[in-house]
Amino acid sequence: MKKIPLIIGFLLIFVAFAGGNSALAAENGAGFTMEALLPDNQLDNSSFFNLKVTPDSQQELSIRFTNLEDVPLELSVSPNPAFTNKGGVIEYSDYDFPKDSSAQYTISELFSKPQTVKLKANETKDVTFQLTVPKEPFSGTILGGFYALKAADDTEASDQSISIQNRYAMVMGISLIEDTETAVSPELKLNAIKPGLDNGHTAIFANLQNIQPQAFGEMTVDAKISKQGSKQVLKETKKDAQEMAPNSNYDFAIDWKNDPIEAGDYHLSMVATSGKKVWKFEEDFTIVNQEAEKINQQAVGLPEPDYTWLYILIAVLLLLILLIVAFILGRRKRKSDEEEK
């Protein structure tokens, strides 16, 4: 039987933030552990790097990796920035994630380059990264994590028709702060509103941006869309447990319920709540014909258009044309007959 090269990606992530034992990942099949070797400027007893740093300084940070397997393994380790993914969850999986317009610095900018770590069977090894704190002071928190991705492990199914690829990763958190006395309050901003596709389905996206260097969570977002000048709600999406990384943005998706996007003038009413913080947004936006048609053509799950009335109209027009032609030809024939007489 010819083998079908179907690859199933399975990503297990253990994030070491706010305590916890990194060895937990081994219980879930990662096959390795990572431990932060905490320096003197650690702020607390957390298992991740929670550091108070000073401007224009340098230091080395080390992570201890242990291979729990009886075979060698290879890890790609990178100092990644924290960002908010499209689901409204803080994530650390992309070293090259674009820098937010409100961010002063990112973790990737402050640390040395990613490394490839090779561990022999049951070997323990310390891996060191260089942290360079800029001369210009920063406020709030710079958040990220050392992201360790295990090299692909290909496992063939028993019928040898499917190739399954398991990917495992762990994240050791990094939190940098210079001023521990001044509290920074998060601030939410509404940016562009535009139509698009969410997993292939029609949606309206409202870009939310946390413009302050302070993470927050437990956010509820309730978004309603109506036609401009109308109070009737066309579509509404409400989501709980949303998170925002410091200085980050994401597109909040408002489900269009598998209906086609129609051109027109709309109004967005949105309320976001996190703790005692409440943000209210009222914004008009317009969808043009070309934009709507392109999205509808690419969407999945849209109902097939009903052309029945179009077919009836065409049939009526054709019949009318035939009647007119027959009438004209009939008049000409009668006229010709009269002239002959």
Coordinates of C-alpha atoms in Angstrom, one line a residue:
M1 CA 0.0 0.0 0.0
K2 CA 1.3 3.4 -0.9
K3 CA 2.0 5.5 2.2
I4 CA -0.2 8.6 2.5
P5 CA 2.0 11.5 3.8
L6 CA -0.6 12.8 6.2
I7 CA 1.1 14.8 9.0
I8 CA -0.8 15.4 12.2
G9 CA 0.8 18.1 14.4
F10 CA 0.5 17.5 18.1
L11 CA 2.0 20.3 20.2
L12 CA 2.2 19.9 24.0
I13 CA 3.2 23.1 25.8
F14 CA 3.9 23.5 29.5
V15 CA 4.3 27.1 30.5
A16 CA 6.3 27.8 33.7
F17 CA 4.6 30.9 35.1
A18 CA 3.3 31.6 38.6
G19 CA 4.9 28.6 40.1
G20 CA 4.7 24.9 39.1
N21 CA 7.1 22.1 38.5
S22 CA 8.7 21.8 35.0
A23 CA 9.0 18.0 35.4
L24 CA 5.2 17.9 34.9
A25 CA 5.8 18.1 31.1
A26 CA 7.7 14.7 31.3
E27 CA 4.5 13.1 32.5
N28 CA 2.8 14.2 29.4
G29 CA 5.3 12.7 27.0
A30 CA 7.7 15.6 26.3
G31 CA 10.7 13.5 27.3
F32 CA 12.6 16.4 28.8
T33 CA 12.5 19.0 31.5
M34 CA 13.7 22.6 31.8
E35 CA 14.6 24.4 35.0
A36 CA 15.4 28.1 35.5
L37 CA 18.7 28.7 37.3
L38 CA 17.5 31.8 39.2
P39 CA 19.9 34.7 39.6
D40 CA 20.3 37.1 42.5
N41 CA 18.0 39.7 41.0
Q42 CA 15.1 37.3 41.1
L43 CA 12.1 39.0 42.7
D44 CA 10.4 36.0 44.3
N45 CA 10.5 32.2 44.6
S46 CA 8.7 31.7 41.2
S47 CA 10.0 28.8 39.1
F48 CA 10.3 31.2 36.1
F49 CA 12.6 34.2 35.5
N50 CA 10.9 37.1 37.3
L51 CA 13.7 39.7 37.3
K52 CA 14.3 43.3 38.4
V53 CA 16.8 44.7 36.0
T54 CA 18.6 48.0 35.7
P55 CA 19.2 50.1 32.6
D56 CA 22.4 49.6 30.6
S57 CA 23.3 46.3 32.2
Q58 CA 24.1 42.8 31.1
Q59 CA 23.7 39.4 32.7
E60 CA 23.6 35.7 31.7
L61 CA 20.6 33.6 32.3
S62 CA 20.8 29.8 32.3
I63 CA 18.3 27.0 31.9
R64 CA 19.0 23.4 32.9
F65 CA 17.7 20.8 30.4
T66 CA 17.4 17.2 31.3
N67 CA 16.8 14.4 28.7
L68 CA 14.6 11.8 30.4
E69 CA 14.8 9.4 27.4
D70 CA 17.3 6.6 26.6
V71 CA 17.9 8.1 23.2
P72 CA 19.4 11.5 22.2
L73 CA 17.2 14.4 21.5
E74 CA 17.5 17.8 19.9
L75 CA 15.8 21.0 21.0
S76 CA 15.4 24.4 19.4
V77 CA 15.5 27.0 22.2
S78 CA 14.6 30.7 21.6
P79 CA 13.8 33.7 23.7
N80 CA 10.3 34.6 22.4
P81 CA 8.1 37.6 23.0
A82 CA 4.7 37.2 24.6
F83 CA 1.8 38.0 22.2
T84 CA -1.9 37.7 22.1
N85 CA -3.1 35.1 19.6
K86 CA -6.3 35.2 17.6
G87 CA -8.2 33.3 20.3
G88 CA -7.4 35.9 22.9
V89 CA -4.8 33.9 24.7
I90 CA -1.2 34.9 25.6
E91 CA 1.2 32.8 23.7
Y92 CA 5.0 32.5 23.4
S93 CA 5.6 30.3 20.3
D94 CA 6.9 32.7 17.7
Y95 CA 10.4 34.2 17.9
D96 CA 9.7 36.5 14.9
F97 CA 6.3 37.6 15.9
P98 CA 5.8 41.3 14.7
K99 CA 6.5 43.9 17.3
D100 CA 3.5 45.8 18.4
S101 CA 3.4 49.5 17.5
S102 CA 3.1 50.4 21.2
A103 CA 6.0 48.3 22.4
Q104 CA 9.3 49.9 23.5
Y105 CA 11.2 46.7 23.6
T106 CA 10.6 42.9 23.1
I107 CA 12.2 39.9 24.7
S108 CA 13.7 38.9 21.4
E109 CA 15.5 42.2 21.1
L110 CA 17.1 42.0 24.5
F111 CA 18.5 38.4 24.4
S112 CA 21.1 36.6 22.4
K113 CA 20.1 34.5 19.4
P114 CA 18.2 31.2 19.5
Q115 CA 20.2 28.0 20.1
T116 CA 20.1 24.4 19.0
V117 CA 20.6 22.1 22.0
K118 CA 21.6 18.4 21.6
L119 CA 21.3 16.1 24.6
K120 CA 22.6 12.6 24.8
A121 CA 20.5 9.9 26.4
N122 CA 19.6 10.9 30.0
E123 CA 22.0 13.9 29.8
T124 CA 21.6 17.2 31.8
K125 CA 23.0 20.3 30.2
D126 CA 22.9 24.0 31.2
V127 CA 22.2 26.5 28.3
T128 CA 23.0 30.2 28.7
F129 CA 21.6 33.3 27.1
Q130 CA 22.9 36.8 27.3
L131 CA 20.5 39.5 28.4
T132 CA 21.3 43.1 27.5
V133 CA 19.2 45.8 29.1
P134 CA 19.0 49.0 27.1
K135 CA 20.3 52.3 28.3
E136 CA 16.9 54.0 27.9
P137 CA 14.7 53.0 30.9
F138 CA 11.4 51.2 30.3
S139 CA 8.2 51.2 32.3
G140 CA 6.0 48.3 33.2
T141 CA 6.8 44.7 32.2
I142 CA 8.5 43.1 29.2
L143 CA 7.1 39.6 29.0
G144 CA 8.2 36.5 27.1
G145 CA 9.6 33.0 27.5
F146 CA 12.4 30.6 26.6
Y147 CA 10.6 28.4 24.1
A148 CA 12.0 24.9 23.8
L149 CA 10.7 22.9 20.8
K150 CA 11.6 19.2 20.5
A151 CA 12.7 18.0 17.0
A152 CA 10.0 16.1 15.1
D153 CA 9.3 12.5 16.1
D154 CA 7.8 10.6 13.2
T155 CA 5.7 7.6 14.1
E156 CA 4.1 5.4 11.5
A157 CA 0.7 3.9 12.0
S158 CA 0.3 0.1 12.1
D159 CA -1.1 0.0 8.6
Q160 CA 1.8 2.1 7.3
S161 CA -0.6 4.4 5.5
I162 CA -0.4 7.4 7.8
S163 CA 2.6 9.3 9.1
I164 CA 2.0 11.0 12.4
Q165 CA 4.3 13.8 13.5
N166 CA 4.5 14.6 17.3
R167 CA 5.8 18.0 18.3
Y168 CA 6.4 18.8 22.0
A169 CA 7.4 22.2 23.4
M170 CA 7.9 23.8 26.8
V171 CA 8.1 27.4 27.8
M172 CA 10.1 28.9 30.7
G173 CA 8.6 32.3 31.4
I174 CA 10.6 35.6 31.5
S175 CA 9.3 38.8 33.1
L176 CA 11.5 41.9 33.2
I177 CA 10.8 45.0 35.3
E178 CA 12.8 48.0 36.3
D179 CA 10.4 50.0 38.5
T180 CA 8.7 47.8 41.0
E181 CA 7.1 50.8 42.9
T182 CA 5.0 52.3 40.1
A183 CA 1.9 50.4 39.0
V184 CA 1.0 50.4 35.3
S185 CA -2.7 50.1 34.4
P186 CA -3.6 48.3 31.2
E187 CA -5.3 50.4 28.5
L188 CA -7.4 48.9 25.7
K189 CA -7.8 50.6 22.3
L190 CA -10.0 49.7 19.3
N191 CA -8.3 49.9 15.9
A192 CA -9.4 48.7 12.5
I193 CA -12.7 47.0 11.9
K194 CA -12.9 44.8 8.7
P195 CA -14.6 41.7 7.3
G196 CA -12.7 38.5 6.8
L197 CA -12.6 34.8 7.3
D198 CA -12.3 33.0 10.6
N199 CA -11.3 29.4 10.0
G200 CA -12.9 29.7 6.5
H201 CA -16.2 31.2 7.8
T202 CA -17.4 34.8 7.4
A203 CA -16.7 37.2 10.2
I204 CA -16.1 40.8 11.1
F205 CA -12.8 41.5 12.9
A206 CA -12.3 44.2 15.5
N207 CA -8.7 44.8 16.3
L208 CA -8.1 45.3 20.1
Q209 CA -4.8 46.6 21.3
N210 CA -3.3 46.8 24.8
I211 CA -1.1 49.8 24.5
Q212 CA 0.4 49.5 28.0
P213 CA 3.3 47.3 29.2
Q214 CA 1.0 45.3 31.6
A215 CA -0.6 42.0 31.0
F216 CA -4.1 41.2 32.1
G217 CA -6.7 38.5 31.7
E218 CA -10.2 37.4 32.7
M219 CA -11.5 39.8 30.1
T220 CA -15.0 39.5 28.8
V221 CA -15.7 41.0 25.4
D222 CA -19.3 41.6 24.1
A223 CA -19.5 42.9 20.5
K224 CA -22.7 43.8 18.6
I225 CA -23.1 44.9 15.0
S226 CA -26.1 46.7 13.5
K227 CA -26.8 48.8 10.4
Q228 CA -25.9 52.5 10.8
G229 CA -29.0 54.3 12.1
S230 CA -30.7 51.1 13.3
K231 CA -30.9 49.7 16.8
Q232 CA -31.6 46.1 15.5
V233 CA -28.6 43.9 16.3
L234 CA -27.6 41.9 13.2
K235 CA -24.8 39.8 14.8
E236 CA -23.4 39.4 18.3
T237 CA -20.4 37.6 19.8
K238 CA -19.5 37.4 23.5
K239 CA -16.4 35.7 24.7
D240 CA -15.0 35.2 28.3
A241 CA -11.5 34.5 29.6
Q242 CA -9.8 36.7 27.1
E243 CA -6.2 37.7 27.8
M244 CA -3.9 40.4 26.6
A245 CA -0.1 40.4 26.7
P246 CA 1.7 43.7 27.4
N247 CA 1.8 45.9 24.3
S248 CA 0.0 43.5 22.0
N249 CA -3.1 43.4 19.7
Y250 CA -5.3 40.7 18.2
D251 CA -8.4 40.5 16.0
F252 CA -11.5 39.8 17.9
A253 CA -13.7 37.8 15.6
I254 CA -17.5 38.5 15.4
D255 CA -19.2 35.4 14.0
W256 CA -21.3 36.1 10.9
K257 CA -23.1 32.8 11.4
N258 CA -22.3 31.4 7.9
D259 CA -24.2 34.3 6.2
P260 CA -22.7 36.1 3.3
I261 CA -21.1 39.5 4.0
E262 CA -23.1 42.3 2.4
A263 CA -21.8 45.7 1.4
G264 CA -23.1 48.6 3.4
D265 CA -22.7 50.9 6.4
Y266 CA -22.5 49.3 9.8
H267 CA -22.0 50.2 13.5
L268 CA -20.0 48.3 16.1
S269 CA -20.9 48.5 19.8
M270 CA -18.4 46.8 22.0
V271 CA -17.9 46.5 25.8
A272 CA -14.7 44.9 27.3
T273 CA -14.4 44.2 31.0
S274 CA -11.5 43.0 33.1
G275 CA -11.9 43.3 36.9
K276 CA -12.9 46.9 37.6
K277 CA -11.7 48.1 34.2
V278 CA -14.4 48.7 31.6
W279 CA -13.8 49.9 28.0
K280 CA -16.7 50.9 25.8
F281 CA -16.4 51.4 22.0
E282 CA -18.9 52.8 19.5
E283 CA -17.6 52.8 15.9
D284 CA -19.0 53.1 12.4
F285 CA -17.5 51.2 9.5
T286 CA -18.2 50.5 5.9
I287 CA -17.9 47.3 3.8
V288 CA -17.6 47.9 0.0
N289 CA -18.9 45.5 -2.7
Q290 CA -15.5 44.3 -4.0
E291 CA -14.4 43.4 -0.4
A292 CA -17.6 41.6 0.4
E293 CA -17.6 39.6 -2.9
K294 CA -14.0 38.5 -2.5
I295 CA -14.6 37.2 1.1
N296 CA -17.9 35.4 0.1
Q297 CA -16.1 33.6 -2.8
Q298 CA -13.5 32.2 -0.5
A299 CA -15.8 31.3 2.4
V300 CA -16.9 27.8 3.3
G301 CA -20.3 26.9 4.6
L302 CA -22.3 29.6 2.9
P303 CA -25.7 28.5 1.6
E304 CA -25.9 28.0 -2.2
P305 CA -27.5 31.1 -3.9
D306 CA -31.1 30.6 -5.1
Y307 CA -31.4 31.6 -8.7
T308 CA -35.0 30.5 -9.2
W309 CA -36.4 34.0 -9.6
L310 CA -33.6 35.0 -11.9
Y311 CA -34.4 32.0 -14.1
I312 CA -38.1 32.9 -14.1
L313 CA -37.3 36.5 -15.0
I314 CA -35.1 35.4 -17.9
A315 CA -37.8 33.1 -19.1
V316 CA -40.4 35.9 -19.0
L317 CA -38.1 38.3 -20.8
L318 CA -37.4 35.7 -23.5
L319 CA -41.1 35.0 -23.9
L320 CA -41.8 38.7 -24.1
I321 CA -39.1 39.2 -26.8
L322 CA -40.6 36.3 -28.8
L323 CA -44.1 37.8 -28.6
I324 CA -42.8 41.2 -29.7
V325 CA -40.8 39.6 -32.6
A326 CA -43.9 37.5 -33.6
F327 CA -46.1 40.6 -33.5
I328 CA -43.7 42.7 -35.6
L329 CA -43.3 39.9 -38.2
G330 CA -47.1 39.4 -38.3
R331 CA -47.7 43.1 -39.0
R332 CA -45.1 43.1 -41.8
K333 CA -46.7 40.0 -43.4
R334 CA -50.2 41.6 -43.2
K335 CA -48.8 44.8 -44.7
S336 CA -47.1 42.9 -47.5
D337 CA -50.3 41.0 -48.3
E338 CA -52.3 44.2 -48.4
E339 CA -49.8 45.8 -50.9
E340 CA -49.9 42.8 -53.1
K341 CA -53.8 43.0 -53.3

